[in-house]
Short mmCIF file of C-alpha atoms in Angstrom, two decimals:
data_model
loop_
_atom_site.label_atom_id
_atom_site.label_comp_id
_atom_site.label_asym_id
_atom_site.label_seq_id
_atom_site.Cartn_x
_atom_site.Cartn_y
_atom_site.Cartn_z
CA GLN I 48 -5.87 -10.91 -8.27
CA PHE I 49 -2.77 -8.74 -8.12
CA VAL I 50 -0.30 -8.84 -5.29
CA ALA I 51 -0.05 -5.81 -3.02
CA ARG I 52 3.53 -4.61 -3.21
CA ALA I 53 6.10 -2.09 -1.99
CA HIS I 54 9.60 -1.16 -3.17
CA HIS I 55 8.38 -1.31 -6.78
CA CYS I 56 8.74 1.27 -9.51
CA GLY I 57 6.37 2.50 -12.16
CA ALA I 58 5.38 5.09 -14.70
CA VAL I 59 2.45 6.06 -16.90
CA HIS I 60 2.80 5.19 -20.59
CA GLN I 61 0.07 5.52 -23.25
CA ASN I 62 -2.84 5.61 -20.79
CA GLN I 63 -1.46 2.66 -18.83
CA LEU I 64 0.11 2.57 -15.36
CA LEU I 65 3.09 0.20 -15.57
CA VAL I 66 4.23 -1.27 -12.22
CA TYR I 67 7.43 -3.29 -12.19
CA SER I 68 8.62 -5.90 -9.64
CA GLY I 69 8.90 -4.90 -5.93
CA GLN I 70 8.16 -6.94 -2.80
CA ASP I 71 4.95 -8.54 -1.60
CA GLN I 72 3.66 -8.65 1.99
CA THR I 73 5.90 -11.66 2.81
CA PHE I 74 8.98 -9.70 1.66
CA LEU I 75 9.40 -11.93 -1.39
CA THR I 76 10.24 -10.17 -4.60
CA ALA I 77 7.20 -9.84 -6.85
CA ARG I 78 7.71 -11.02 -10.41
CA GLY I 79 6.97 -9.23 -13.67
CA LEU I 80 5.07 -6.23 -14.89
CA CYS I 81 1.52 -5.27 -13.92
CA VAL I 82 -0.40 -3.03 -16.29
CA LEU I 83 -3.44 -0.96 -15.30
CA ASP I 84 -5.46 0.37 -18.21
CA LEU I 85 -6.40 3.83 -16.96
CA ALA I 86 -9.47 4.05 -19.21
CA THR I 87 -11.06 0.76 -18.11
CA ALA I 88 -9.42 0.20 -14.67
CA ALA I 89 -8.58 -3.35 -15.84
CA TRP I 90 -5.36 -4.98 -14.65
CA ALA I 91 -3.18 -7.35 -16.64
CA GLN I 92 -0.01 -9.09 -15.57
CA LEU I 93 3.03 -10.10 -17.61
CA ALA I 94 4.59 -12.53 -15.12
CA GLU I 95 7.86 -13.27 -16.93
CA TYR I 96 8.49 -9.82 -18.33
CA GLY I 97 11.46 -7.53 -17.80
CA PRO I 98 15.10 -7.64 -16.76
CA GLY I 99 14.58 -9.86 -13.71
CA LEU I 100 13.40 -9.53 -10.15
CA ARG I 101 14.47 -6.30 -8.49
CA ILE I 102 13.41 -3.99 -5.72
CA ASP I 103 14.07 -0.30 -5.14
CA ALA I 104 14.79 0.26 -8.85
CA ALA I 105 13.89 3.57 -10.47
CA ALA I 106 11.59 4.10 -13.44
CA ALA I 107 10.90 6.91 -15.89
CA ALA I 108 8.31 7.29 -18.63
CA LEU I 109 9.78 7.98 -22.05
CA ASP I 110 7.02 9.76 -24.02
CA GLY I 111 5.56 7.59 -26.74
CA VAL I 112 8.18 4.88 -26.25
CA GLY I 113 7.78 3.06 -22.91
CA MET I 114 9.13 2.87 -19.36
CA LEU I 115 12.83 2.95 -18.52
CA ILE I 116 14.15 0.92 -15.55
CA LEU I 117 17.46 1.61 -13.80
CA GLY I 118 19.30 0.11 -10.82
CA GLY I 119 17.85 -1.60 -7.77
CA VAL I 120 18.76 -4.78 -5.95
CA ASP I 121 17.93 -8.40 -6.73
CA ALA I 122 16.12 -10.90 -4.49
CA ALA I 123 19.37 -11.53 -2.53
CA PHE I 124 19.79 -7.74 -2.02
CA SER I 125 22.82 -7.62 -4.34
CA PHE I 126 23.05 -4.42 -6.34
CA GLU I 127 22.08 -4.75 -9.99
CA PRO I 128 24.37 -3.31 -12.66
CA VAL I 129 23.28 0.17 -13.72
CA ASP I 130 21.89 -1.03 -17.04
CA VAL I 131 18.96 0.87 -18.56
CA TRP I 132 16.05 -1.30 -19.68
CA LEU I 133 13.10 -0.33 -21.86
CA LEU I 134 9.76 -1.95 -21.00
CA ARG I 135 6.81 -1.78 -23.40
CA PRO I 136 3.95 -4.21 -22.75
CA ALA I 137 3.41 -4.87 -26.48
CA ALA I 138 7.08 -5.72 -27.14
CA PRO I 139 9.91 -7.69 -25.50
CA ALA I 140 11.93 -5.87 -22.84
CA GLY I 141 15.29 -4.68 -24.09
CA ARG I 142 18.53 -3.38 -22.64
CA LEU I 143 19.20 0.14 -23.95
CA ALA I 144 22.52 0.81 -22.22
CA GLU I 145 24.97 -1.18 -20.12
CA GLN I 146 26.85 0.05 -17.07
CA ALA I 147 29.86 2.11 -18.14
CA GLU I 148 33.06 2.89 -16.23
CA ASN I 149 32.31 6.59 -16.46
CA GLY I 150 28.63 6.24 -15.53
CA PRO I 151 26.65 5.95 -12.31
CA ARG I 152 27.62 3.38 -9.69
CA SER I 153 25.33 0.45 -8.94
CA HIS I 154 22.69 1.73 -6.56
CA ALA I 155 19.10 1.50 -5.39
CA CYS I 156 16.52 4.03 -4.20
CA GLY I 157 17.47 6.78 -6.67
CA CYS I 158 15.22 8.86 -8.85
CA PHE I 159 14.99 8.62 -12.61
CA CYS I 160 13.11 10.88 -15.01
CA ALA I 161 13.07 11.70 -18.69
CA GLN I 162 12.46 14.73 -20.86
CA GLY I 163 12.41 14.21 -24.59
CA LEU I 164 15.22 11.79 -25.46
CA HIS I 165 17.26 12.54 -22.33
CA ALA I 166 16.97 10.59 -19.07
CA TYR I 167 18.40 11.76 -15.75
CA CYS I 168 19.21 9.81 -12.60
CA PHE I 169 20.00 11.40 -9.27
CA GLY I 170 20.96 10.13 -5.86
CA GLY I 171 20.28 6.74 -4.40
CA PHE I 172 22.15 4.42 -2.06
CA ASP I 173 25.17 2.31 -3.10
CA GLY I 174 25.50 0.11 0.00
CA GLN I 175 27.99 2.51 1.62
CA GLY I 176 26.11 5.79 1.67
CA ASP I 177 23.71 8.16 -0.02
CA LEU I 178 24.74 9.46 -3.44
CA ASP I 179 24.72 13.07 -4.61
CA GLU I 180 25.45 12.31 -8.27
CA LEU I 181 23.46 13.52 -11.26
CA TRP I 182 23.84 11.61 -14.54
CA GLN I 183 22.33 12.23 -17.97
CA LEU I 184 21.70 9.52 -20.56
CA SER I 185 21.13 10.71 -24.10
CA LEU I 186 18.87 8.47 -26.15
CA VAL I 187 19.36 10.56 -29.28
CA PRO I 188 20.44 8.22 -32.09
CA PRO I 189 23.95 8.89 -33.41
CA SER I 190 23.97 10.84 -36.66
#
């Protein structure tokens, strides 16, 4: 049985709906990654998978690669660093990029999307106010 949740993030990757972390009905942060196979409607759960418990993170599907996770807050409502994580159910989670001085501030509740090998994050809340920043992350390998 899978826990009903809110404040989670998710994306569709290779005919699977990936749902990461969030909060359950008792406001406790839900652990891990839930995977719904869209062809069979069967759920699976990877309880200890991903960068750690977080709510109000943003997610984007990266075609043919996996789901990117950005931002959010931890179980104590402290803002997570703006690291970009790649989640693929068949492989270990991995950090793709770490927070940079000239990158987005730590925040929650923003949007994140990808087109090709470029990911974009916009807006969110940094604990002081709403953000109007747009950032691009290039995932193109250096030549």
